PDB file of C-alpha atoms in Angstrom:
ATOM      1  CA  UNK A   1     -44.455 -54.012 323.132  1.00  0.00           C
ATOM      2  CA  UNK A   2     -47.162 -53.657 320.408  1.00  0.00           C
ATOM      3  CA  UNK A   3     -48.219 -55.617 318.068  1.00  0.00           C
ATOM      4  CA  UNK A   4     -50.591 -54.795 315.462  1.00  0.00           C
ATOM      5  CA  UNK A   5     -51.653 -54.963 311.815  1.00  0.00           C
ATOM      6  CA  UNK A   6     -53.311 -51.014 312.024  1.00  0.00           C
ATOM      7  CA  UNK A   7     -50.802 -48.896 310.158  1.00  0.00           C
ATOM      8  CA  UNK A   8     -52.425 -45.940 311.603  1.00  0.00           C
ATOM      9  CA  UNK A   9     -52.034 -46.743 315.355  1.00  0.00           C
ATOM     10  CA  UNK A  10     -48.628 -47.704 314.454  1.00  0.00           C
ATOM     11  CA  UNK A  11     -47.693 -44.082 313.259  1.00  0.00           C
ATOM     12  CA  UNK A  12     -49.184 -42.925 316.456  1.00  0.00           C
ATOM     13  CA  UNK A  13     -47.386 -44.672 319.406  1.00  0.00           C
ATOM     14  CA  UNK A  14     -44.285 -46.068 318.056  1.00  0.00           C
ATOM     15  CA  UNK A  15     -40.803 -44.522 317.386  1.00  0.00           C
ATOM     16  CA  UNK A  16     -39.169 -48.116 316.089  1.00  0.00           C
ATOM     17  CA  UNK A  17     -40.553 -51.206 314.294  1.00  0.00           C
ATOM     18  CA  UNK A  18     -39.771 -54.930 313.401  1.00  0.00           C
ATOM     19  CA  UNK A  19     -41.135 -56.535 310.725  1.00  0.00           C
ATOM     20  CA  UNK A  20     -41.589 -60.029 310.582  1.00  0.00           C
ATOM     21  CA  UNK A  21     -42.160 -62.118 307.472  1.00  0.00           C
ATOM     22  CA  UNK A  22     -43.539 -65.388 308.489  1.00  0.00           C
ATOM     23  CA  UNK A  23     -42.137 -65.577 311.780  1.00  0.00           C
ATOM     24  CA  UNK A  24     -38.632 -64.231 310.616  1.00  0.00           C
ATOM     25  CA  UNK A  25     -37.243 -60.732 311.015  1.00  0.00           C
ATOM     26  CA  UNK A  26     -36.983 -58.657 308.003  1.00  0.00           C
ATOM     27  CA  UNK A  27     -36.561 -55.096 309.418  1.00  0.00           C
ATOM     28  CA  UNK A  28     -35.877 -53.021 312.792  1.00  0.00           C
ATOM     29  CA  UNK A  29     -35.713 -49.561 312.820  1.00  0.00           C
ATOM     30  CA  UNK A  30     -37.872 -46.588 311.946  1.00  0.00           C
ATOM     31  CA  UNK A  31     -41.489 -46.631 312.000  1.00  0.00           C
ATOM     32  CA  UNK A  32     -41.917 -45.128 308.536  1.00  0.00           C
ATOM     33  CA  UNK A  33     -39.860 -47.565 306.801  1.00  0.00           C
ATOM     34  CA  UNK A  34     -41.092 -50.444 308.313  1.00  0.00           C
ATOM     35  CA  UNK A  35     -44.766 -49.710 307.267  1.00  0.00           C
ATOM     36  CA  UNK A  36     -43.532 -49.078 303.703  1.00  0.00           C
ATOM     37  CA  UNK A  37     -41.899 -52.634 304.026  1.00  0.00           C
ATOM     38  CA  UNK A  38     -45.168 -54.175 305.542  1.00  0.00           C
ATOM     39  CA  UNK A  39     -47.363 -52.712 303.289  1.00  0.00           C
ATOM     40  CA  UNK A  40     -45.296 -53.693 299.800  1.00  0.00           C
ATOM     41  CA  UNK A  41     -45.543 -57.279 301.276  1.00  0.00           C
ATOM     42  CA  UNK A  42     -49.231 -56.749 301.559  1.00  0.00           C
ATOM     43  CA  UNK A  43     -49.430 -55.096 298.365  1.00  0.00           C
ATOM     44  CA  UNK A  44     -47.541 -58.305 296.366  1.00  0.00           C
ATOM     45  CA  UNK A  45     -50.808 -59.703 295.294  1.00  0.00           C
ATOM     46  CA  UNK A  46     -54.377 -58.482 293.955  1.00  0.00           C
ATOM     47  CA  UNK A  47     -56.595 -61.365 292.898  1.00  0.00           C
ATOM     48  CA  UNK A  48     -59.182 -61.046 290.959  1.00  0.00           C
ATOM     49  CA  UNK A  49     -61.683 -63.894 291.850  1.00  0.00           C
ATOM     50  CA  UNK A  50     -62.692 -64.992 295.579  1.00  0.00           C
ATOM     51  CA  UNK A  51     -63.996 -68.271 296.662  1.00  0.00           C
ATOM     52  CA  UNK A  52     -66.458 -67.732 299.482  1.00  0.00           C
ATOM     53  CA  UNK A  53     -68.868 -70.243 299.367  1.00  0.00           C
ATOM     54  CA  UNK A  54     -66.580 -72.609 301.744  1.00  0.00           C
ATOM     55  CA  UNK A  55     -65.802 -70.025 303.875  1.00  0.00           C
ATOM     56  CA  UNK A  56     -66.684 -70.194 307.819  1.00  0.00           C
ATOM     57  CA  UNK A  57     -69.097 -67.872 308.477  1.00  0.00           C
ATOM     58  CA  UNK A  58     -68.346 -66.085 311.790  1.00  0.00           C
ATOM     59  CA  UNK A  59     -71.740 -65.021 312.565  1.00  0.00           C
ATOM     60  CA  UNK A  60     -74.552 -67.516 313.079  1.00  0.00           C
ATOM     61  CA  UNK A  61     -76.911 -66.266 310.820  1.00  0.00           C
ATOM     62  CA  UNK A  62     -75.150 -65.268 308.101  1.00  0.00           C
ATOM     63  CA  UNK A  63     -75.330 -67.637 305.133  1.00  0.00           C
ATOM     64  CA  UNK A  64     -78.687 -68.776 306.163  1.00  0.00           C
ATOM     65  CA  UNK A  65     -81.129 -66.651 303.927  1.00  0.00           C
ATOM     66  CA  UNK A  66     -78.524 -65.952 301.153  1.00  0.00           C
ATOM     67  CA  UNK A  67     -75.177 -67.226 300.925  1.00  0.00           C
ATOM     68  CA  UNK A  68     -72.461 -65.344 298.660  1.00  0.00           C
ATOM     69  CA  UNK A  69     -70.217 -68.079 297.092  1.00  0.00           C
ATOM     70  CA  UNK A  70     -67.912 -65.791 294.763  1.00  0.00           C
ATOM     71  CA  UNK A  71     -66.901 -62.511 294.213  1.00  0.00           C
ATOM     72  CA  UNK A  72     -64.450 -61.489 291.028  1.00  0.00           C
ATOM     73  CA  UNK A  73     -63.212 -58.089 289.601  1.00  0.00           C
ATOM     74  CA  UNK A  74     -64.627 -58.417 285.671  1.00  0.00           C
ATOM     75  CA  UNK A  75     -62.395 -57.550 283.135  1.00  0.00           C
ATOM     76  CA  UNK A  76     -59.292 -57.531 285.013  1.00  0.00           C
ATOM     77  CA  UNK A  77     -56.160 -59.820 285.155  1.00  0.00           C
ATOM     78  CA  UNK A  78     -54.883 -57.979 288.391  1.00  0.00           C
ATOM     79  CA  UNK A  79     -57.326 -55.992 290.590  1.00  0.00           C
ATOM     80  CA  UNK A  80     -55.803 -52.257 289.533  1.00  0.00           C
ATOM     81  CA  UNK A  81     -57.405 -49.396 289.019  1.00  0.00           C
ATOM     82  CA  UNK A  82     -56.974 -45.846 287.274  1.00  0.00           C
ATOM     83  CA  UNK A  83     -58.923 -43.597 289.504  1.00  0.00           C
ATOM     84  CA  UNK A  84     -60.830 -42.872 285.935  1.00  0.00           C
ATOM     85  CA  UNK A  85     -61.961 -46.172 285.805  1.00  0.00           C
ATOM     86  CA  UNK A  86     -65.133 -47.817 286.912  1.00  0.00           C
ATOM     87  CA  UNK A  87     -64.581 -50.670 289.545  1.00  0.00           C
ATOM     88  CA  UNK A  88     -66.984 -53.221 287.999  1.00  0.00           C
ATOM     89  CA  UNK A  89     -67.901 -56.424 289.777  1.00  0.00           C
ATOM     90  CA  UNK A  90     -69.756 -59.922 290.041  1.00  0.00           C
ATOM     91  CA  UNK A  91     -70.881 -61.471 293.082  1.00  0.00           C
ATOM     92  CA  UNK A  92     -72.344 -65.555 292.400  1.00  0.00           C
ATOM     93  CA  UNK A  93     -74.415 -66.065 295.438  1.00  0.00           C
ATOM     94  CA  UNK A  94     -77.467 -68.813 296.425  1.00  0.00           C
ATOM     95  CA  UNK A  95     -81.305 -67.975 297.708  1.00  0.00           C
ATOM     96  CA  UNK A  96     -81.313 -70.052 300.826  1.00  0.00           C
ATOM     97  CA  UNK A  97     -84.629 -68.740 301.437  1.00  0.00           C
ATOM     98  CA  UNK A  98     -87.444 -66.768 299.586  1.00  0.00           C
ATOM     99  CA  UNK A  99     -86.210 -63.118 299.958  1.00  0.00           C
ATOM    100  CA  UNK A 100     -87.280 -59.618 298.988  1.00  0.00           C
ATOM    101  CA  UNK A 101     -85.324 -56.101 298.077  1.00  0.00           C
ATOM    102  CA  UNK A 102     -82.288 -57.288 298.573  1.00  0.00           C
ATOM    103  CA  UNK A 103     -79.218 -54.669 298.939  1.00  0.00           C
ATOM    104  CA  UNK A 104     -75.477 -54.865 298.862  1.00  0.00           C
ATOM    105  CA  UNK A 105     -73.024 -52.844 300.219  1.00  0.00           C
ATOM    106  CA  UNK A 106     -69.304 -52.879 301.045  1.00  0.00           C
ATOM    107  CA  UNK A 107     -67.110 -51.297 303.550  1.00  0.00           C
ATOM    108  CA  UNK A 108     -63.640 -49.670 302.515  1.00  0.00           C
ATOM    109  CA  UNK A 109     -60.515 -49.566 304.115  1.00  0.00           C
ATOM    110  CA  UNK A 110     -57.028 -48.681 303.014  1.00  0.00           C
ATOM    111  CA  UNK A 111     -54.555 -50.868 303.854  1.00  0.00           C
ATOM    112  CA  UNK A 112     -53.893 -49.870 306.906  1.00  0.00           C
ATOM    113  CA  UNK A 113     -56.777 -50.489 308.162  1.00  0.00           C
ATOM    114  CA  UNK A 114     -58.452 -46.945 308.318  1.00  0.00           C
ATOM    115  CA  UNK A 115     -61.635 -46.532 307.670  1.00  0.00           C
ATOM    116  CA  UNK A 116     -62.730 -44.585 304.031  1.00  0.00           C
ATOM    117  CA  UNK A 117     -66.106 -45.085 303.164  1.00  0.00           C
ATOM    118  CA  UNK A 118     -69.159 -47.341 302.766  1.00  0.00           C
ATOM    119  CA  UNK A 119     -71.089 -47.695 299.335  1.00  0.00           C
ATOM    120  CA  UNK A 120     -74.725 -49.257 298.635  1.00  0.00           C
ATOM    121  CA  UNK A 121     -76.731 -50.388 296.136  1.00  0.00           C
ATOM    122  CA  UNK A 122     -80.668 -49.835 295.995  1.00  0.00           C
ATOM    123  CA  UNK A 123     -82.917 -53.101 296.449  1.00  0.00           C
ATOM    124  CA  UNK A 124     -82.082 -55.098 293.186  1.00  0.00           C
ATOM    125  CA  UNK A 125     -83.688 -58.241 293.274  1.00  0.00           C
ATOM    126  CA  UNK A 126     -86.436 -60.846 294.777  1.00  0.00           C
ATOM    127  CA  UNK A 127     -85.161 -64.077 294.649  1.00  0.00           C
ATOM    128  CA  UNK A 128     -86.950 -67.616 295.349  1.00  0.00           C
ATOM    129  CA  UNK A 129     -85.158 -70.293 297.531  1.00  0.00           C
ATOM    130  CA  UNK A 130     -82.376 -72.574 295.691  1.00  0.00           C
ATOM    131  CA  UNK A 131     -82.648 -69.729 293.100  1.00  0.00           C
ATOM    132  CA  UNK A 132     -78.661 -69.129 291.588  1.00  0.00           C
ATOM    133  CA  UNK A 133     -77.370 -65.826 291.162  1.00  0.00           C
ATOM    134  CA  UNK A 134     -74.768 -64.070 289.787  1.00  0.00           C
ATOM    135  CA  UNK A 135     -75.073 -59.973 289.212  1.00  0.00           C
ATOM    136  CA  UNK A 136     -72.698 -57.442 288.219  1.00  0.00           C
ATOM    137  CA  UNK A 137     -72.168 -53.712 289.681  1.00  0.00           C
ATOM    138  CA  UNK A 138     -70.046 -51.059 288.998  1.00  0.00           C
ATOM    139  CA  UNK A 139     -68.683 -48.725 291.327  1.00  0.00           C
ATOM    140  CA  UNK A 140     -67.174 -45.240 290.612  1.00  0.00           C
ATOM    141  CA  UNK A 141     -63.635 -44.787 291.919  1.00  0.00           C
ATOM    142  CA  UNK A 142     -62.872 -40.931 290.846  1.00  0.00           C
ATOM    143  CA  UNK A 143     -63.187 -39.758 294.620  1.00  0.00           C
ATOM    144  CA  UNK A 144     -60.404 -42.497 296.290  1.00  0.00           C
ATOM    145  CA  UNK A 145     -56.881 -40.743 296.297  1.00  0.00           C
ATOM    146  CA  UNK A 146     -54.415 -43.920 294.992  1.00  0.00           C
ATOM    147  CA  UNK A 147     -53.321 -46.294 297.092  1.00  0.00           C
ATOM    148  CA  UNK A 148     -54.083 -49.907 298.780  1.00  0.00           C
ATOM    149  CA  UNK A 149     -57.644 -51.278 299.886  1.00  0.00           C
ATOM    150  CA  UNK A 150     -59.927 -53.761 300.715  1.00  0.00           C
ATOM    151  CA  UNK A 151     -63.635 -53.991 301.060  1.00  0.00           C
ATOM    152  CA  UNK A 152     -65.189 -56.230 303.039  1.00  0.00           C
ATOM    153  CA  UNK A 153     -68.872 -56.915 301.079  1.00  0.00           C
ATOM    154  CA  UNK A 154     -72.240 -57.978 302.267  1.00  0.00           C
ATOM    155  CA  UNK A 155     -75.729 -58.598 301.333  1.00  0.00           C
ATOM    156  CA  UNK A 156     -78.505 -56.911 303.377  1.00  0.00           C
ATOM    157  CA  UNK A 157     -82.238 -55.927 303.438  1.00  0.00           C
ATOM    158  CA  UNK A 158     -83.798 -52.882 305.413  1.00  0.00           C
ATOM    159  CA  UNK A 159     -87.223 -53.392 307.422  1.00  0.00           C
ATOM    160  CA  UNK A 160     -90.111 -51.154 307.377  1.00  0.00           C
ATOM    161  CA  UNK A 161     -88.360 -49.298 310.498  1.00  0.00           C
ATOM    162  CA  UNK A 162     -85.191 -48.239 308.245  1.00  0.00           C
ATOM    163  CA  UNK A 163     -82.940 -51.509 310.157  1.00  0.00           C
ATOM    164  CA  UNK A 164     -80.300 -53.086 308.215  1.00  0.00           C
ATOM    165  CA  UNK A 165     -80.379 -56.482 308.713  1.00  0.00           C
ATOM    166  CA  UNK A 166     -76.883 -58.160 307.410  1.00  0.00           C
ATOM    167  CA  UNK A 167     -77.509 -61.806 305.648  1.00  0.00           C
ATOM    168  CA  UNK A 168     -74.103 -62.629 304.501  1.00  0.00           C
ATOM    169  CA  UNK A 169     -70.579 -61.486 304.367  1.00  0.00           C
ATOM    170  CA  UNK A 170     -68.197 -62.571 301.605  1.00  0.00           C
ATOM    171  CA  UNK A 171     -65.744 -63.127 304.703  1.00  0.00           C
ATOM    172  CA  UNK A 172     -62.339 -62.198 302.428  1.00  0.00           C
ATOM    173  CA  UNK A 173     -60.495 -59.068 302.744  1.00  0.00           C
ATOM    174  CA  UNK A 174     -61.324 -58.223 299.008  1.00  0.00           C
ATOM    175  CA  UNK A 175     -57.883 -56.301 297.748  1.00  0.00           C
ATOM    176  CA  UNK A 176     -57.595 -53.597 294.812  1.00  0.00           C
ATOM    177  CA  UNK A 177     -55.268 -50.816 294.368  1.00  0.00           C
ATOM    178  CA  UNK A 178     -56.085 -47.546 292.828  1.00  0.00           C
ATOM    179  CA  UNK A 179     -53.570 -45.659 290.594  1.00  0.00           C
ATOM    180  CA  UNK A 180     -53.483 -41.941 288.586  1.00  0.00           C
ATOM    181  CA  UNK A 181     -51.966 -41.753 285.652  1.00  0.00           C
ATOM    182  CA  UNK A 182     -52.397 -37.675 285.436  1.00  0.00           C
ATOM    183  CA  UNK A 183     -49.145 -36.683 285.808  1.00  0.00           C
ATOM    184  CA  UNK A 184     -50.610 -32.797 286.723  1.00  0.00           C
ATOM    185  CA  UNK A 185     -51.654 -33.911 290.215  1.00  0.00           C
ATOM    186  CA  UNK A 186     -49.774 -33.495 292.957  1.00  0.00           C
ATOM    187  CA  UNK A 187     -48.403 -37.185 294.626  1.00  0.00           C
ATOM    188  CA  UNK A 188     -51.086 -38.124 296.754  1.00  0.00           C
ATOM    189  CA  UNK A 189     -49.575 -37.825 300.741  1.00  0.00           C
ATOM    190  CA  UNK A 190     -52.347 -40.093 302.124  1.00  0.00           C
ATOM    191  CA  UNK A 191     -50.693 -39.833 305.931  1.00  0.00           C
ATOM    192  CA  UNK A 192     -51.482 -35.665 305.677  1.00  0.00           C
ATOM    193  CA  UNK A 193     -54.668 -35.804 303.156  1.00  0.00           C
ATOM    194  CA  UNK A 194     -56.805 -38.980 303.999  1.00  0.00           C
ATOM    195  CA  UNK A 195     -58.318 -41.181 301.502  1.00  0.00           C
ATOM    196  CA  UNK A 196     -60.775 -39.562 299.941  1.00  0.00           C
ATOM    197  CA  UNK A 197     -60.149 -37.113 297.517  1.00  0.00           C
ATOM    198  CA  UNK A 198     -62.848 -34.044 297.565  1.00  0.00           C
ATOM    199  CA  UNK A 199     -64.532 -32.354 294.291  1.00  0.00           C
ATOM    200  CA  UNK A 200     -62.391 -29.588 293.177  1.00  0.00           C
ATOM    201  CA  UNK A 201     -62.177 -26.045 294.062  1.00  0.00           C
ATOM    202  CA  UNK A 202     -63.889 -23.860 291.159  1.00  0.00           C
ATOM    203  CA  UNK A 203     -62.426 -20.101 291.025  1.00  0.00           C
ATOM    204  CA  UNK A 204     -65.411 -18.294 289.782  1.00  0.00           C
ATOM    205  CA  UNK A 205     -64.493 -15.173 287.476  1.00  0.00           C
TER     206      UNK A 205
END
């Protein structure tokens, strides 16, 4: 028996799935299916706003020389993109401590768990302690094939020696979902072609 929220291991070792919807059984039978049922469940929802400040941080430092207390898509009722869209973004956050060129960054996963991509910013800011915050960012979405993800964002500075060094974590799955509304693509098979979708191929005359 295995039990696990990774689509892609799922693919791998199983033949049959159950699906259970708050402790109740919704499907049994074949593997493919029952992701497509799990992940529409998943999929039901795509807030735009996050309340982190709250939030139990699960690492000890974290929160201590700058605390993120929100994170919200701008613009957006429902956190859907076209894949011509820019992903633009505020994070609200709190100087706990004097700090210098500070970074963020997030980490993206589809749905499933699998691992896409990671995307930084350059050092944007000094900040004094009990200094507020709130900053915007946009993000360019034109290389993600469509589908289902979450990033999981932090705030971080690098030392002299090229470290990172991780201050906070917004600690929420962050959800969006990426559409394409050219109809003269091909339907994106993401189990075959992976997440990312490369810069096209030129014929050269």
């Amino acid at each position: 028996l295995y039990v696990s929220h990774n689509m892609a291991t799922i693919r791998n070792l199983c033949t049959r799935c159950i699906v259970l919807d708050k402790g109740k059984l919704v499907y049994d039978g074949n593997t493919e299916e029952a992701i497509a049922i799990y992940l529409n469940e998943v999929n039901s929802d795509f807030p735009v706003k996050y309340d982190c400040k709250d939030i139990k941080r699960n690492i000890f430092h974290f929160g201590k020389k700058v605390k993120i207390n929100g994170f919200e898509f701008i613009g957006k009722q429902c956190a859907q993109f076209d894949i011509t869209e820019k992903m633009r973004f505020r994070v609200i956050w709190t100087a706990m401590e004097n700090v210098s060129n500070l970074h963020v960054r997030f980490a993206v996963k589809y749905v499933d768990s699998t691992n896409v991509g990671m995307a930084e910013s350059c050092a944007f800011i000094n900040a004094k302690q009990g200094e507020e915050h709130s900053d915007e960012f946009e993000y360019d979405l034109s290389n993600l094939s469509t589908g289902t993800y979450y990033l999981k964002l932090f705030f971080f500075i690098i030392d002299s020696l090229g470290t990172y060094h991780d201050l906070d974590a917004a600690m929420a799955e962050i959800y969006f979902e990426v559409n394409d509304t050219n109809m003269l693509r091909p339907i994106w098979k993401q189990q075959f072609w992976g997440n990312v979708r490369l810069n096209p191929i030129i014929k050269k005359d």
